[in-house]
């Protein structure tokens, strides 16, 4: 739809003449008047009472300046650039609709701003001693200008007004992309998009990464209804869960049932602006699920597997650690190595208590002592050095996880 053209200023027989030289004087006052009009709009219209240094504030300032410029340009040349300004307000109204804001707030801002601007500029005209008919003509022109920009904004708003579920989903997808983008999102931008998406902004979130599945989207519907932001078309499919530790809507069996058996990994709970970090760990956990290092089925919570995630956060470095600290085990036979590695890890984790190791491994204590003597010959005093013991636990734990994975067998 094309933007509407302004009506112009009537020049009929009854129209009072407006001195064109007045335009230059009023134009010199544009910045000062714009400041006062902007402050008045912020004071009287709550929707516009936001920090002036953000995108929202910049748009408000630009709108005020453009409306006042249209008024002054009409004085200088009634057939001037009004069409350009009307097109600008058409786009402003369209943008308000796309962001989900009310047309009432915009129209109120135009009326309040127009009235205040007229008071300021009308005072200037009176101070110049202009004839009352000229002042009246200025007033008519001011309110005609307000009418024109309001009409243009309303037309843009009507053209873009959302009327379908698809539009709401598009906005929520855009909000999700903002929250999970590489660059941290500003809270102002999040609140603006959330308002248009009809989404209550939470303090904390967690991101869920889902295993690839069928193209149908039935499984995301109850979750989206409960407040999750869902994108089943991304790779991997993902959803952002609000306040995951508070409501209980996304926990336990109910959550697993809503996913219809699809494996999923839930990232750590983080502040809203750190949602991308939760996605990073959820995707990492999902990858480990696919390899069998974490459980393949069901819902895996990263919070329950932090040490495993830490171990596999840099796998080349982990491999280097294993090769260095487990080198003595490479000298034994292939049949002995798994038993010695298992015994050594159990011994380190049990505080060097032989009966506990025997109970854990379901073997006789004498078998444990025999294996420990072999390990003493292989590792020597290193078994009793705290730093080496920690390295051994990490390396052996990672190896045990890999051995338990079905793909390794």
GROMACS .gro file of C-alpha atoms in nm:
model
  409
    1UNK     CA    1   0.000   0.000   0.000
    2UNK     CA    2   0.138   0.339  -0.094
    3UNK     CA    3   0.171   0.601   0.177
    4UNK     CA    4  -0.093   0.878   0.166
    5UNK     CA    5  -0.004   1.219   0.032
    6UNK     CA    6  -0.071   1.523   0.253
    7UNK     CA    7  -0.369   1.743   0.188
    8UNK     CA    8  -0.166   2.060   0.161
    9UNK     CA    9  -0.275   2.403   0.285
   10UNK     CA   10  -0.590   2.548   0.131
   11UNK     CA   11  -0.539   2.878  -0.041
   12UNK     CA   12  -0.901   2.973  -0.091
   13UNK     CA   13  -1.040   3.324  -0.069
   14UNK     CA   14  -1.096   3.306   0.306
   15UNK     CA   15  -0.747   3.188   0.394
   16UNK     CA   16  -0.536   3.438   0.587
   17UNK     CA   17  -0.186   3.496   0.447
   18UNK     CA   18   0.107   3.362   0.651
   19UNK     CA   19   0.429   3.560   0.605
   20UNK     CA   20   0.690   3.328   0.444
   21UNK     CA   21   0.965   3.512   0.633
   22UNK     CA   22   0.819   3.370   0.953
   23UNK     CA   23   0.939   3.025   0.842
   24UNK     CA   24   1.305   3.124   0.881
   25UNK     CA   25   1.249   3.257   1.233
   26UNK     CA   26   1.060   2.945   1.341
   27UNK     CA   27   1.317   2.717   1.178
   28UNK     CA   28   1.587   2.879   1.390
   29UNK     CA   29   1.391   2.771   1.698
   30UNK     CA   30   1.334   2.410   1.586
   31UNK     CA   31   1.595   2.251   1.815
   32UNK     CA   32   1.476   2.436   2.125
   33UNK     CA   33   1.110   2.369   2.053
   34UNK     CA   34   1.186   2.003   1.972
   35UNK     CA   35   1.353   1.962   2.310
   36UNK     CA   36   1.049   2.098   2.494
   37UNK     CA   37   0.797   1.901   2.288
   38UNK     CA   38   0.992   1.578   2.341
   39UNK     CA   39   1.001   1.634   2.717
   40UNK     CA   40   0.628   1.707   2.725
   41UNK     CA   41   0.545   1.389   2.534
   42UNK     CA   42   0.763   1.182   2.768
   43UNK     CA   43   0.593   1.342   3.068
   44UNK     CA   44   0.237   1.282   2.956
   45UNK     CA   45   0.255   0.955   2.758
   46UNK     CA   46   0.390   0.665   2.974
   47UNK     CA   47   0.475   0.450   2.670
   48UNK     CA   48   0.730   0.712   2.562
   49UNK     CA   49   0.884   0.767   2.905
   50UNK     CA   50   1.199   0.570   2.824
   51UNK     CA   51   1.571   0.653   2.820
   52UNK     CA   52   1.643   0.901   2.543
   53UNK     CA   53   1.967   0.734   2.434
   54UNK     CA   54   1.806   0.413   2.303
   55UNK     CA   55   1.648   0.334   1.967
   56UNK     CA   56   1.301   0.414   2.099
   57UNK     CA   57   1.416   0.758   2.217
   58UNK     CA   58   1.592   0.829   1.888
   59UNK     CA   59   1.274   0.748   1.695
   60UNK     CA   60   1.070   0.979   1.917
   61UNK     CA   61   1.316   1.263   1.868
   62UNK     CA   62   1.322   1.214   1.490
   63UNK     CA   63   0.941   1.211   1.478
   64UNK     CA   64   0.914   1.537   1.671
   65UNK     CA   65   1.170   1.713   1.451
   66UNK     CA   66   1.005   1.590   1.131
   67UNK     CA   67   0.656   1.703   1.236
   68UNK     CA   68   0.782   2.049   1.330
   69UNK     CA   69   0.977   2.066   1.005
   70UNK     CA   70   0.659   1.984   0.812
   71UNK     CA   71   0.479   2.269   0.989
   72UNK     CA   72   0.751   2.521   0.909
   73UNK     CA   73   0.787   2.397   0.550
   74UNK     CA   74   0.414   2.444   0.497
   75UNK     CA   75   0.459   2.808   0.591
   76UNK     CA   76   0.750   2.852   0.352
   77UNK     CA   77   0.590   2.652   0.070
   78UNK     CA   78   0.249   2.486   0.110
   79UNK     CA   79   0.332   2.253  -0.181
   80UNK     CA   80   0.674   2.159  -0.046
   81UNK     CA   81   0.800   1.834   0.101
   82UNK     CA   82   0.491   1.738   0.299
   83UNK     CA   83   0.462   1.412   0.107
   84UNK     CA   84   0.803   1.299   0.230
   85UNK     CA   85   0.713   1.373   0.594
   86UNK     CA   86   0.377   1.196   0.555
   87UNK     CA   87   0.560   0.891   0.421
   88UNK     CA   88   0.790   0.902   0.723
   89UNK     CA   89   0.494   0.898   0.961
   90UNK     CA   90   0.332   0.622   0.758
   91UNK     CA   91   0.642   0.410   0.825
   92UNK     CA   92   0.641   0.516   1.191
   93UNK     CA   93   0.283   0.394   1.233
   94UNK     CA   94   0.369   0.072   1.052
   95UNK     CA   95   0.667   0.019   1.282
   96UNK     CA   96   0.451   0.069   1.593
   97UNK     CA   97   0.214  -0.202   1.468
   98UNK     CA   98   0.494  -0.446   1.388
   99UNK     CA   99   0.641  -0.396   1.736
  100UNK     CA  100   0.300  -0.457   1.893
  101UNK     CA  101   0.257  -0.114   2.047
  102UNK     CA  102  -0.077   0.065   2.070
  103UNK     CA  103  -0.186   0.321   1.811
  104UNK     CA  104  -0.347   0.515   2.098
  105UNK     CA  105  -0.007   0.593   2.247
  106UNK     CA  106   0.123   0.727   1.916
  107UNK     CA  107  -0.188   0.936   1.852
  108UNK     CA  108  -0.175   1.077   2.205
  109UNK     CA  109   0.189   1.172   2.154
  110UNK     CA  110   0.099   1.350   1.828
  111UNK     CA  111  -0.187   1.545   1.985
  112UNK     CA  112   0.007   1.643   2.297
  113UNK     CA  113   0.319   1.729   2.100
  114UNK     CA  114   0.124   1.930   1.844
  115UNK     CA  115  -0.061   2.131   2.107
  116UNK     CA  116   0.257   2.208   2.300
  117UNK     CA  117   0.444   2.303   1.981
  118UNK     CA  118   0.164   2.539   1.883
  119UNK     CA  119   0.174   2.708   2.222
  120UNK     CA  120   0.548   2.770   2.188
  121UNK     CA  121   0.543   2.885   1.826
  122UNK     CA  122   0.219   3.080   1.864
  123UNK     CA  123   0.380   3.272   2.147
  124UNK     CA  124   0.661   3.367   1.910
  125UNK     CA  125   0.411   3.490   1.652
  126UNK     CA  126   0.234   3.705   1.913
  127UNK     CA  127   0.564   3.848   2.036
  128UNK     CA  128   0.634   3.959   1.678
  129UNK     CA  129   0.308   4.154   1.683
  130UNK     CA  130   0.152   3.964   1.395
  131UNK     CA  131  -0.211   4.028   1.311
  132UNK     CA  132  -0.464   3.808   1.491
  133UNK     CA  133  -0.583   3.664   1.162
  134UNK     CA  134  -0.228   3.551   1.087
  135UNK     CA  135  -0.198   3.390   1.431
  136UNK     CA  136  -0.530   3.214   1.371
  137UNK     CA  137  -0.403   3.091   1.034
  138UNK     CA  138  -0.093   2.957   1.204
  139UNK     CA  139  -0.309   2.771   1.453
  140UNK     CA  140  -0.516   2.619   1.175
  141UNK     CA  141  -0.199   2.515   0.995
  142UNK     CA  142  -0.052   2.360   1.312
  143UNK     CA  143  -0.356   2.145   1.376
  144UNK     CA  144  -0.382   2.052   1.008
  145UNK     CA  145  -0.021   1.932   1.030
  146UNK     CA  146  -0.103   1.719   1.334
  147UNK     CA  147  -0.401   1.576   1.146
  148UNK     CA  148  -0.189   1.491   0.843
  149UNK     CA  149   0.087   1.310   1.030
  150UNK     CA  150  -0.168   1.131   1.252
  151UNK     CA  151  -0.361   1.018   0.943
  152UNK     CA  152  -0.042   0.895   0.777
  153UNK     CA  153   0.062   0.707   1.093
  154UNK     CA  154  -0.284   0.550   1.125
  155UNK     CA  155  -0.271   0.432   0.763
  156UNK     CA  156   0.069   0.270   0.819
  157UNK     CA  157  -0.050   0.113   1.142
  158UNK     CA  158  -0.361  -0.032   0.977
  159UNK     CA  159  -0.156  -0.176   0.690
  160UNK     CA  160   0.077  -0.365   0.924
  161UNK     CA  161  -0.159  -0.446   1.208
  162UNK     CA  162  -0.115  -0.811   1.307
  163UNK     CA  163  -0.419  -1.026   1.262
  164UNK     CA  164  -0.299  -1.385   1.268
  165UNK     CA  165  -0.122  -1.643   1.474
  166UNK     CA  166   0.151  -1.654   1.207
  167UNK     CA  167   0.239  -1.291   1.279
  168UNK     CA  168   0.268  -1.358   1.652
  169UNK     CA  169   0.493  -1.657   1.584
  170UNK     CA  170   0.709  -1.445   1.354
  171UNK     CA  171   0.760  -1.191   1.631
  172UNK     CA  172   0.846  -1.459   1.884
  173UNK     CA  173   1.097  -1.610   1.644
  174UNK     CA  174   1.255  -1.268   1.601
  175UNK     CA  175   1.271  -1.226   1.981
  176UNK     CA  176   1.431  -1.570   2.019
  177UNK     CA  177   1.692  -1.487   1.754
  178UNK     CA  178   1.773  -1.166   1.940
  179UNK     CA  179   1.815  -1.343   2.273
  180UNK     CA  180   2.029  -1.621   2.128
  181UNK     CA  181   2.241  -1.405   1.897
  182UNK     CA  182   2.617  -1.380   1.920
  183UNK     CA  183   2.603  -1.025   2.057
  184UNK     CA  184   2.431  -0.961   2.394
  185UNK     CA  185   2.089  -0.804   2.349
  186UNK     CA  186   2.000  -0.479   2.525
  187UNK     CA  187   1.714  -0.500   2.772
  188UNK     CA  188   1.540  -0.213   2.592
  189UNK     CA  189   1.535  -0.404   2.264
  190UNK     CA  190   1.420  -0.722   2.442
  191UNK     CA  191   1.133  -0.543   2.615
  192UNK     CA  192   1.023  -0.380   2.289
  193UNK     CA  193   1.011  -0.709   2.101
  194UNK     CA  194   0.860  -0.897   2.395
  195UNK     CA  195   0.572  -0.651   2.411
  196UNK     CA  196   0.490  -0.707   2.046
  197UNK     CA  197   0.525  -1.084   2.089
  198UNK     CA  198   0.297  -1.086   2.396
  199UNK     CA  199   0.568  -1.253   2.599
  200UNK     CA  200   0.627  -1.180   2.966
  201UNK     CA  201   0.996  -1.101   3.021
  202UNK     CA  202   1.144  -1.334   3.289
  203UNK     CA  203   1.450  -1.277   3.505
  204UNK     CA  204   1.607  -1.615   3.427
  205UNK     CA  205   1.585  -1.861   3.141
  206UNK     CA  206   1.720  -2.194   3.024
  207UNK     CA  207   1.757  -2.306   2.664
  208UNK     CA  208   1.662  -2.654   2.548
  209UNK     CA  209   1.833  -2.819   2.251
  210UNK     CA  210   1.635  -3.103   2.094
  211UNK     CA  211   1.743  -3.400   1.888
  212UNK     CA  212   1.652  -3.385   1.521
  213UNK     CA  213   1.315  -3.538   1.451
  214UNK     CA  214   1.018  -3.531   1.213
  215UNK     CA  215   0.927  -3.204   1.046
  216UNK     CA  216   0.588  -3.184   1.219
  217UNK     CA  217   0.566  -2.948   1.513
  218UNK     CA  218   0.301  -3.097   1.741
  219UNK     CA  219   0.545  -3.136   2.028
  220UNK     CA  220   0.618  -2.764   2.058
  221UNK     CA  221   0.258  -2.648   2.094
  222UNK     CA  222   0.197  -2.712   2.466
  223UNK     CA  223   0.540  -2.566   2.542
  224UNK     CA  224   0.475  -2.249   2.342
  225UNK     CA  225   0.140  -2.211   2.514
  226UNK     CA  226   0.319  -2.235   2.849
  227UNK     CA  227   0.546  -1.946   2.756
  228UNK     CA  228   0.846  -2.104   2.582
  229UNK     CA  229   0.992  -1.941   2.272
  230UNK     CA  230   1.023  -2.223   2.018
  231UNK     CA  231   1.214  -2.263   1.691
  232UNK     CA  232   1.181  -2.614   1.555
  233UNK     CA  233   1.341  -2.519   1.222
  234UNK     CA  234   1.685  -2.432   1.360
  235UNK     CA  235   1.964  -2.689   1.381
  236UNK     CA  236   1.941  -2.816   1.644
  237UNK     CA  237   1.579  -2.729   1.721
  238UNK     CA  238   1.571  -2.510   2.029
  239UNK     CA  239   1.340  -2.349   2.278
  240UNK     CA  240   1.389  -2.086   2.544
  241UNK     CA  241   1.216  -2.163   2.874
  242UNK     CA  242   1.122  -1.876   3.111
  243UNK     CA  243   1.194  -1.914   3.485
  244UNK     CA  244   1.267  -2.288   3.453
  245UNK     CA  245   1.338  -2.335   3.824
  246UNK     CA  246   1.030  -2.153   3.947
  247UNK     CA  247   0.703  -2.259   3.788
  248UNK     CA  248   0.744  -2.635   3.751
  249UNK     CA  249   0.580  -2.622   3.407
  250UNK     CA  250   0.900  -2.736   3.240
  251UNK     CA  251   1.021  -2.995   3.484
  252UNK     CA  252   0.997  -3.367   3.538
  253UNK     CA  253   0.765  -3.605   3.361
  254UNK     CA  254   0.530  -3.338   3.223
  255UNK     CA  255   0.811  -3.180   3.023
  256UNK     CA  256   0.927  -3.515   2.884
  257UNK     CA  257   0.569  -3.601   2.783
  258UNK     CA  258   0.530  -3.267   2.606
  259UNK     CA  259   0.836  -3.353   2.395
  260UNK     CA  260   0.670  -3.680   2.287
  261UNK     CA  261   0.981  -3.884   2.359
  262UNK     CA  262   1.219  -3.661   2.166
  263UNK     CA  263   1.563  -3.655   2.340
  264UNK     CA  264   1.656  -3.312   2.468
  265UNK     CA  265   1.922  -3.133   2.673
  266UNK     CA  266   1.834  -2.845   2.905
  267UNK     CA  267   2.108  -2.585   2.942
  268UNK     CA  268   2.198  -2.420   3.273
  269UNK     CA  269   1.963  -2.157   3.417
  270UNK     CA  270   2.109  -1.813   3.343
  271UNK     CA  271   2.005  -1.445   3.347
  272UNK     CA  272   1.794  -1.349   3.046
  273UNK     CA  273   2.073  -1.162   2.867
  274UNK     CA  274   2.301  -1.470   2.890
  275UNK     CA  275   2.060  -1.705   2.711
  276UNK     CA  276   2.316  -1.776   2.438
  277UNK     CA  277   2.546  -1.930   2.701
  278UNK     CA  278   2.272  -2.172   2.807
  279UNK     CA  279   2.221  -2.268   2.442
  280UNK     CA  280   2.594  -2.334   2.403
  281UNK     CA  281   2.598  -2.590   2.683
  282UNK     CA  282   2.266  -2.745   2.585
  283UNK     CA  283   2.397  -2.803   2.232
  284UNK     CA  284   2.720  -2.947   2.375
  285UNK     CA  285   2.523  -3.184   2.599
  286UNK     CA  286   2.303  -3.289   2.307
  287UNK     CA  287   2.616  -3.379   2.110
  288UNK     CA  288   2.742  -3.593   2.399
  289UNK     CA  289   2.402  -3.761   2.414
  290UNK     CA  290   2.432  -3.852   2.049
  291UNK     CA  291   2.770  -4.017   2.120
  292UNK     CA  292   2.636  -4.206   2.422
  293UNK     CA  293   2.861  -4.024   2.670
  294UNK     CA  294   2.547  -3.880   2.826
  295UNK     CA  295   2.220  -4.081   2.826
  296UNK     CA  296   2.084  -4.108   2.475
  297UNK     CA  297   1.714  -4.093   2.564
  298UNK     CA  298   1.497  -3.870   2.775
  299UNK     CA  299   1.574  -3.522   2.904
  300UNK     CA  300   1.929  -3.449   3.020
  301UNK     CA  301   1.986  -3.148   3.245
  302UNK     CA  302   2.324  -2.986   3.212
  303UNK     CA  303   2.315  -2.897   3.582
  304UNK     CA  304   2.334  -3.270   3.662
  305UNK     CA  305   2.638  -3.330   3.439
  306UNK     CA  306   2.862  -3.028   3.488
  307UNK     CA  307   3.180  -3.230   3.541
  308UNK     CA  308   3.119  -3.430   3.223
  309UNK     CA  309   3.059  -3.112   3.025
  310UNK     CA  310   3.372  -2.959   3.172
  311UNK     CA  311   3.578  -3.263   3.082
  312UNK     CA  312   3.460  -3.249   2.720
  313UNK     CA  313   3.470  -2.873   2.674
  314UNK     CA  314   3.812  -2.905   2.506
  315UNK     CA  315   3.848  -3.260   2.379
  316UNK     CA  316   4.188  -3.222   2.212
  317UNK     CA  317   4.327  -3.095   2.542
  318UNK     CA  318   4.156  -3.380   2.726
  319UNK     CA  319   4.314  -3.630   2.488
  320UNK     CA  320   4.655  -3.475   2.554
  321UNK     CA  321   4.600  -3.505   2.931
  322UNK     CA  322   4.498  -3.870   2.899
  323UNK     CA  323   4.795  -3.956   2.682
  324UNK     CA  324   5.036  -3.798   2.930
  325UNK     CA  325   4.906  -3.921   3.266
  326UNK     CA  326   4.784  -4.265   3.154
  327UNK     CA  327   5.097  -4.352   2.958
  328UNK     CA  328   5.211  -4.615   3.217
  329UNK     CA  329   4.896  -4.818   3.141
  330UNK     CA  330   4.999  -4.846   2.776
  331UNK     CA  331   5.271  -5.092   2.881
  332UNK     CA  332   5.029  -5.363   3.002
  333UNK     CA  333   4.828  -5.608   2.794
  334UNK     CA  334   4.497  -5.513   2.634
  335UNK     CA  335   4.317  -5.750   2.874
  336UNK     CA  336   4.478  -5.601   3.188
  337UNK     CA  337   4.441  -5.233   3.104
  338UNK     CA  338   4.060  -5.192   3.158
  339UNK     CA  339   4.075  -5.376   3.494
  340UNK     CA  340   4.372  -5.173   3.620
  341UNK     CA  341   4.215  -4.843   3.503
  342UNK     CA  342   3.886  -4.930   3.674
  343UNK     CA  343   4.060  -5.024   3.996
  344UNK     CA  344   4.278  -4.714   3.997
  345UNK     CA  345   3.977  -4.480   3.950
  346UNK     CA  346   3.779  -4.656   4.224
  347UNK     CA  347   4.080  -4.639   4.459
  348UNK     CA  348   4.129  -4.266   4.397
  349UNK     CA  349   3.758  -4.191   4.444
  350UNK     CA  350   3.723  -4.398   4.762
  351UNK     CA  351   4.007  -4.233   4.951
  352UNK     CA  352   4.245  -4.530   4.899
  353UNK     CA  353   4.016  -4.758   5.103
  354UNK     CA  354   4.063  -5.114   4.979
  355UNK     CA  355   3.740  -5.265   5.124
  356UNK     CA  356   3.538  -4.983   4.965
  357UNK     CA  357   3.709  -5.043   4.630
  358UNK     CA  358   3.633  -5.416   4.654
  359UNK     CA  359   3.266  -5.347   4.731
  360UNK     CA  360   3.240  -5.098   4.445
  361UNK     CA  361   3.397  -5.340   4.193
  362UNK     CA  362   3.235  -5.655   4.337
  363UNK     CA  363   3.570  -5.833   4.376
  364UNK     CA  364   3.766  -5.976   4.669
  365UNK     CA  365   3.986  -5.728   4.864
  366UNK     CA  366   4.286  -5.945   4.790
  367UNK     CA  367   4.224  -5.892   4.417
  368UNK     CA  368   4.225  -5.518   4.474
  369UNK     CA  369   4.557  -5.537   4.665
  370UNK     CA  370   4.714  -5.741   4.387
  371UNK     CA  371   4.610  -5.486   4.127
  372UNK     CA  372   4.730  -5.198   4.344
  373UNK     CA  373   5.075  -5.354   4.366
  374UNK     CA  374   5.084  -5.362   3.987
  375UNK     CA  375   4.978  -4.998   3.972
  376UNK     CA  376   5.249  -4.901   4.223
  377UNK     CA  377   5.509  -5.055   3.993
  378UNK     CA  378   5.369  -4.869   3.693
  379UNK     CA  379   5.316  -4.523   3.846
  380UNK     CA  380   5.553  -4.520   4.145
  381UNK     CA  381   5.537  -4.223   4.380
  382UNK     CA  382   5.320  -4.028   4.136
  383UNK     CA  383   5.017  -4.210   4.280
  384UNK     CA  384   5.062  -4.016   4.604
  385UNK     CA  385   5.118  -3.670   4.455
  386UNK     CA  386   4.798  -3.455   4.487
  387UNK     CA  387   4.831  -3.289   4.146
  388UNK     CA  388   4.892  -3.617   3.969
  389UNK     CA  389   4.600  -3.780   4.151
  390UNK     CA  390   4.368  -3.504   4.028
  391UNK     CA  391   4.492  -3.546   3.670
  392UNK     CA  392   4.443  -3.920   3.698
  393UNK     CA  393   4.085  -3.881   3.820
  394UNK     CA  394   4.001  -3.652   3.527
  395UNK     CA  395   4.167  -3.872   3.267
  396UNK     CA  396   4.023  -4.197   3.403
  397UNK     CA  397   3.676  -4.051   3.444
  398UNK     CA  398   3.673  -3.934   3.082
  399UNK     CA  399   3.795  -4.277   2.969
  400UNK     CA  400   3.526  -4.451   3.174
  401UNK     CA  401   3.255  -4.236   3.018
  402UNK     CA  402   3.383  -4.318   2.672
  403UNK     CA  403   3.399  -4.690   2.750
  404UNK     CA  404   3.038  -4.684   2.872
  405UNK     CA  405   2.916  -4.527   2.546
  406UNK     CA  406   2.749  -4.785   2.320
  407UNK     CA  407   2.943  -4.659   2.016
  408UNK     CA  408   3.272  -4.759   2.175
  409UNK     CA  409   3.181  -5.122   2.194
   0.00000   0.00000   0.00000
